[in-house]
Amino acid sequence: MTIRSMLVGVGSYLPEKIVTNDELSERLDTSDEWIRGRTGIGQRHIVSGSENAVYMASRAAQRALDFAGIDPVDVDAVIVATSTPDQVFPATAVRVLGDLGVTNGFGFDVAAACSGFIYALSMADAFIRARNAKCVVVIGSEVYSRILDWSDRGTAVLFGDGAGAVVLQASEDPGERGVLSTHLHADGSTGDLLYIDGAIGRPDHTGHLRMNGREVFRHAVAKLASSVDEALETAGLAASDVSWLVPHQANIRIIEGVARKLQMPMEKVVVTADRHANTSAASIPLALDEAMRDGRIKRGDLVLMEALGGGLTWGSALVRI
Ligand code: COA
């Protein structure tokens, strides 16, 4: 019998503190006009006080479970996509298991930079299809404010903090609904375009994000467009069948570029970059949460997700809600 993963819950958490472009302009040689014009970003949320990767992930996950009406004791696994964990281990996911009160599950983190949510979703779907789990919480939680070089105007203005989560549940009678396909890619030869110049285990632990923005931009539209084509082709569907594009929110110009290639009007694209900036692995579930809660995305809608990040890694997922 066909088994498929249904997306039954969404949730998110954004830090209390908002930092506007104008506030950044007070300490960096930049301006609201430059940042908005080049990226579409107007503000970002930044952690403060006790907010960290685990805190945000746990709150997003609890909201997603509440949305789905699922008790934590019925969760089999938690997968957290993050490049900014609070600790190397225990994994963020295992801390979240503890916070939620999941007593019978397993958990681990996935590091695939901004594509992390697509990677984690793909793994969760594989566990469900292989009947290794019936209910998996997939989370993206990121604290990029920790790894930014706040003196580098080329990167500091682009990112924000936050977390988003979805709940996937096995269904033996899915009809047309559920995760239809996921597609993952990586190219190690482009590793120096976007990376963190530090890691635990190195004499200087402090790592900062470094990026060749122009080159990343050049790769992004082409790779994302080919990945969404791949998803549609596998499903035997056309771009016109897609109800909503929910892209990784790196930059409005990249998002518009992919939408243009798909000949998809921007009215069918969920955009949060203006308010959240780039929250890396958290950006897709944050956008999904917003659009499902405000009623734009409805049951039966076909949602196409895509992301590209450091690695380079990239991928897409096609989900019927
Ligand atoms: N404010 C003002 N000026 C800035 C600036 C800022 N925040 N950041 C860079 N600049 C300046 C540069 O110093 C450069 O000045 P110069 O010509 O005097 O040397 C000028 O703006 C152009 O820089 P460049 O890097 O060529 O700009 P760009 O048009 O490529 O835009 C990005 C920069 C980062 C917005 C763009 O490359 C981009 O969006 N790349 C993709 C990045 C991304 O999304 N990464 C994450 C993927 S997950």
Coordinates of N, CA, C and O in Angstrom, one line a residue, residues 206-294:
T206 N 36.3 31.2 16.7 CA 35.3 32.2 16.2 C 35.2 32.1 14.7 O 36.2 32.4 14.0
G207 N 34.1 31.7 14.2 CA 33.9 31.7 12.7 C 33.0 32.7 12.3 O 32.0 33.0 13.0
H208 N 33.3 33.3 11.1 CA 32.4 34.3 10.5 C 31.9 33.9 9.2 O 32.7 33.2 8.4
L209 N 30.7 34.3 8.8 CA 30.2 34.0 7.4 C 31.0 34.8 6.4 O 31.1 36.0 6.6
R210 N 31.5 34.2 5.4 CA 32.1 34.9 4.2 C 31.4 34.5 3.0 O 31.0 33.3 2.7
M211 N 31.3 35.5 2.1 CA 30.5 35.2 0.9 C 31.0 36.0 -0.3 O 31.3 37.2 -0.2
N212 N 31.0 35.4 -1.5 CA 31.2 36.1 -2.7 C 29.8 36.3 -3.3 O 29.2 35.4 -4.0
G213 N 29.1 37.4 -2.9 CA 27.7 37.6 -3.2 C 27.4 37.5 -4.7 O 26.4 36.9 -5.1
R214 N 28.2 38.1 -5.5 CA 27.9 38.1 -7.0 C 27.9 36.7 -7.5 O 27.0 36.4 -8.3
E215 N 28.9 35.9 -7.1 CA 29.0 34.5 -7.7 C 27.8 33.7 -7.1 O 27.3 32.9 -7.9
V216 N 27.5 33.9 -5.9 CA 26.4 33.1 -5.3 C 25.1 33.4 -6.1 O 24.3 32.6 -6.5
F217 N 24.9 34.7 -6.3 CA 23.8 35.2 -7.1 C 23.7 34.5 -8.4 O 22.7 34.0 -8.9
R218 N 24.9 34.5 -9.1 CA 24.9 33.9 -10.5 C 24.5 32.4 -10.5 O 23.7 32.0 -11.3
H219 N 25.0 31.7 -9.5 CA 24.7 30.3 -9.4 C 23.2 30.1 -9.0 O 22.5 29.1 -9.4
A220 N 22.7 31.0 -8.1 CA 21.4 30.7 -7.5 C 20.2 30.6 -8.5 O 19.5 29.5 -8.4
V221 N 20.1 31.5 -9.3 CA 18.9 31.5 -10.2 C 18.9 30.3 -11.1 O 17.9 29.5 -11.2
A222 N 20.1 30.0 -11.7 CA 20.2 28.9 -12.6 C 20.0 27.5 -11.9 O 19.2 26.7 -12.4
K223 N 20.6 27.3 -10.7 CA 20.5 26.1 -10.0 C 19.1 25.9 -9.5 O 18.5 24.8 -9.5
L224 N 18.5 26.9 -9.0 CA 17.1 26.8 -8.4 C 16.1 26.6 -9.5 O 15.2 25.7 -9.4
A225 N 16.3 27.2 -10.7 CA 15.4 27.0 -11.8 C 15.5 25.6 -12.3 O 14.4 24.9 -12.5
S226 N 16.7 25.0 -12.3 CA 16.8 23.6 -12.8 C 16.2 22.7 -11.8 O 15.6 21.6 -12.1
S227 N 16.3 23.0 -10.5 CA 15.8 22.1 -9.5 C 14.3 22.1 -9.4 O 13.7 21.1 -9.2
V228 N 13.7 23.3 -9.7 CA 12.2 23.3 -9.7 C 11.7 22.6 -11.0 O 10.7 21.9 -10.9
D229 N 12.4 22.7 -12.1 CA 12.0 22.0 -13.3 C 12.0 20.5 -13.1 O 11.2 19.8 -13.5
E230 N 13.1 20.1 -12.3 CA 13.3 18.6 -12.0 C 12.1 18.1 -11.2 O 11.5 17.1 -11.5
A231 N 11.7 19.0 -10.2 CA 10.5 18.6 -9.4 C 9.2 18.4 -10.2 O 8.5 17.5 -10.0
L232 N 9.0 19.4 -11.0 CA 7.8 19.4 -11.8 C 7.8 18.2 -12.8 O 6.8 17.5 -13.0
E233 N 9.0 18.0 -13.4 CA 9.1 16.9 -14.4 C 8.8 15.6 -13.8 O 8.1 14.7 -14.3
T234 N 9.4 15.4 -12.6 CA 9.2 14.1 -11.9 C 7.7 13.8 -11.6 O 7.3 12.7 -11.6
A235 N 7.0 14.9 -11.2 CA 5.6 14.8 -10.8 C 4.7 14.8 -12.1 O 3.5 14.6 -12.0
G236 N 5.3 15.0 -13.3 CA 4.5 15.1 -14.5 C 3.5 16.3 -14.4 O 2.4 16.3 -14.9
L237 N 4.0 17.4 -13.8 CA 3.2 18.6 -13.6 C 3.8 19.8 -14.3 O 5.0 19.8 -14.6
A238 N 3.0 20.8 -14.6 CA 3.5 22.1 -15.2 C 3.6 23.2 -14.1 O 2.9 23.1 -13.1
A239 N 4.4 24.2 -14.4 CA 4.5 25.3 -13.5 C 3.1 25.9 -13.2 O 2.8 26.4 -12.1
S240 N 2.2 25.9 -14.2 CA 0.9 26.4 -14.1 C 0.0 25.6 -13.1 O -1.0 26.1 -12.6
D241 N 0.4 24.4 -12.8 CA -0.3 23.6 -11.8 C 0.0 24.0 -10.3 O -0.6 23.6 -9.4
V242 N 1.2 24.7 -10.2 CA 1.6 25.1 -8.8 C 0.8 26.2 -8.2 O 0.5 27.2 -8.9
S243 N 0.2 26.0 -7.0 CA -0.6 27.0 -6.4 C 0.3 28.1 -5.8 O 0.0 29.3 -5.8
W244 N 1.4 27.6 -5.1 CA 2.2 28.6 -4.4 C 3.7 28.2 -4.5 O 4.0 27.0 -4.3
L245 N 4.6 29.2 -4.8 CA 6.0 29.0 -4.7 C 6.4 29.5 -3.3 O 6.1 30.7 -3.0
V246 N 7.0 28.6 -2.5 CA 7.5 29.1 -1.2 C 9.0 28.9 -1.2 O 9.6 27.9 -0.9
P247 N 9.7 30.0 -1.6 CA 11.2 29.9 -1.8 C 12.0 30.2 -0.6 O 11.4 30.9 0.3
H248 N 13.2 29.8 -0.5 CA 14.1 30.3 0.5 C 14.2 31.8 0.3 O 14.3 32.3 -0.8
Q249 N 14.3 32.5 1.4 CA 14.1 34.0 1.4 C 15.5 34.7 1.5 O 15.7 35.4 2.4
A250 N 16.4 34.4 0.5 CA 17.7 35.0 0.5 C 17.6 36.5 0.0 O 18.2 37.3 0.6
N251 N 16.9 36.7 -1.0 CA 17.0 37.9 -1.7 C 15.8 38.0 -2.7 O 15.6 37.1 -3.5
I252 N 15.1 39.1 -2.7 CA 13.9 39.2 -3.6 C 14.3 39.1 -5.1 O 13.5 38.6 -5.9
R253 N 15.5 39.5 -5.4 CA 15.9 39.5 -6.8 C 16.1 38.0 -7.3 O 15.8 37.6 -8.4
I254 N 16.6 37.2 -6.4 CA 16.8 35.7 -6.7 C 15.4 35.1 -6.8 O 15.1 34.4 -7.7
I255 N 14.5 35.5 -5.9 CA 13.1 34.9 -5.8 C 12.4 35.3 -7.1 O 11.8 34.5 -7.8
E256 N 12.5 36.6 -7.5 CA 11.8 37.0 -8.7 C 12.4 36.4 -10.0 O 11.7 36.1 -10.9
G257 N 13.7 36.1 -9.9 CA 14.4 35.5 -11.1 C 13.8 34.1 -11.3 O 13.6 33.7 -12.4
V258 N 13.7 33.3 -10.2 CA 13.1 31.9 -10.3 C 11.7 32.0 -10.8 O 11.2 31.2 -11.7
A259 N 10.9 32.9 -10.2 CA 9.5 33.0 -10.6 C 9.3 33.4 -12.0 O 8.5 32.8 -12.7
R260 N 10.2 34.2 -12.5 CA 10.2 34.6 -13.9 C 10.5 33.4 -14.8 O 9.8 33.2 -15.8
K261 N 11.5 32.6 -14.4 CA 11.8 31.4 -15.2 C 10.6 30.5 -15.3 O 10.4 29.8 -16.2
L262 N 9.9 30.4 -14.2 CA 8.7 29.5 -14.1 C 7.5 30.2 -14.8 O 6.4 29.6 -14.8
Q263 N 7.6 31.4 -15.1 CA 6.5 32.3 -15.6 C 5.3 32.3 -14.6 O 4.2 32.1 -15.0
M264 N 5.8 32.4 -13.4 CA 4.8 32.5 -12.3 C 4.6 33.9 -11.8 O 5.6 34.5 -11.4
P265 N 3.4 34.4 -11.7 CA 3.2 35.8 -11.2 C 3.6 35.9 -9.7 O 3.4 34.9 -9.0
M266 N 4.1 37.0 -9.3 CA 4.6 37.2 -7.9 C 3.4 37.0 -6.9 O 3.7 36.8 -5.7
E267 N 2.2 37.2 -7.4 CA 1.0 37.0 -6.5 C 1.0 35.5 -6.0 O 0.3 35.2 -5.0
K268 N 1.6 34.6 -6.7 CA 1.6 33.2 -6.2 C 2.9 32.8 -5.5 O 3.2 31.6 -5.3
V269 N 3.7 33.8 -5.1 CA 5.0 33.6 -4.4 C 4.9 34.1 -3.0 O 4.4 35.3 -2.8
V270 N 5.2 33.3 -2.0 CA 5.2 33.8 -0.6 C 6.5 34.4 -0.3 O 7.6 33.8 -0.4
V271 N 6.4 35.7 0.1 CA 7.7 36.5 0.4 C 7.6 37.0 1.8 O 6.7 37.6 2.3
T272 N 8.7 36.7 2.5 CA 8.9 37.2 3.9 C 10.2 37.9 4.1 O 10.5 38.5 5.1
A273 N 11.0 37.9 3.0 CA 12.4 38.5 3.1 C 12.4 39.9 3.6 O 13.3 40.4 4.3
D274 N 11.3 40.6 3.2 CA 11.2 42.1 3.6 C 11.2 42.2 5.1 O 11.8 43.2 5.6
R275 N 10.6 41.3 5.8 CA 10.5 41.4 7.3 C 11.4 40.5 8.0 O 11.8 40.8 9.2
H276 N 11.8 39.3 7.4 CA 12.6 38.4 8.2 C 14.1 38.4 7.7 O 14.9 37.8 8.4
A277 N 14.4 38.9 6.6 CA 15.7 38.8 5.9 C 16.0 37.3 5.7 O 15.0 36.5 5.6
N278 N 17.2 36.9 5.5 CA 17.6 35.5 5.2 C 17.8 34.8 6.5 O 18.8 35.0 7.2
T279 N 16.8 33.9 6.9 CA 17.0 33.1 8.1 C 17.5 31.7 7.8 O 17.2 30.8 8.6
S280 N 18.2 31.6 6.7 CA 18.8 30.3 6.3 C 17.8 29.1 6.4 O 16.7 29.2 5.8
A281 N 18.1 28.1 7.1 CA 17.2 26.9 7.1 C 15.9 27.1 7.6 O 14.9 26.3 7.5
A282 N 15.7 28.2 8.3 CA 14.4 28.5 8.9 C 13.4 29.2 8.0 O 12.2 29.4 8.2
S283 N 14.0 29.7 6.8 CA 13.2 30.7 6.1 C 11.9 30.0 5.4 O 10.9 30.6 5.3
I284 N 12.1 28.8 4.9 CA 10.9 28.2 4.2 C 9.8 27.9 5.2 O 8.7 28.3 5.0
P285 N 10.1 27.2 6.3 CA 9.0 26.9 7.2 C 8.4 28.2 7.8 O 7.2 28.2 8.2
L286 N 9.2 29.2 8.0 CA 8.7 30.5 8.5 C 7.7 31.1 7.5 O 6.6 31.5 7.8
A287 N 8.0 31.0 6.2 CA 7.1 31.5 5.2 C 5.9 30.7 5.0 O 4.7 31.2 4.9
L288 N 6.1 29.4 5.1 CA 4.9 28.4 5.0 C 4.0 28.6 6.2 O 2.7 28.6 6.0
D289 N 4.5 28.8 7.3 CA 3.7 29.0 8.5 C 2.8 30.3 8.3 O 1.6 30.3 8.6
E290 N 3.4 31.4 7.9 CA 2.7 32.6 7.7 C 1.6 32.4 6.7 O 0.4 32.8 6.9
A291 N 1.9 31.8 5.5 CA 0.9 31.7 4.5 C -0.2 30.6 4.7 O -1.3 30.7 4.2
M292 N 0.1 29.6 5.6 CA -1.0 28.7 5.9 C -1.9 29.3 7.0 O -3.1 29.0 7.0
R293 N -1.3 30.0 7.9 CA -2.1 30.6 9.0 C -3.0 31.8 8.5 O -4.1 32.0 9.0
D294 N -2.5 32.5 7.5 CA -3.3 33.6 7.1 C -4.3 33.2 6.0 O -5.0 34.1 5.4

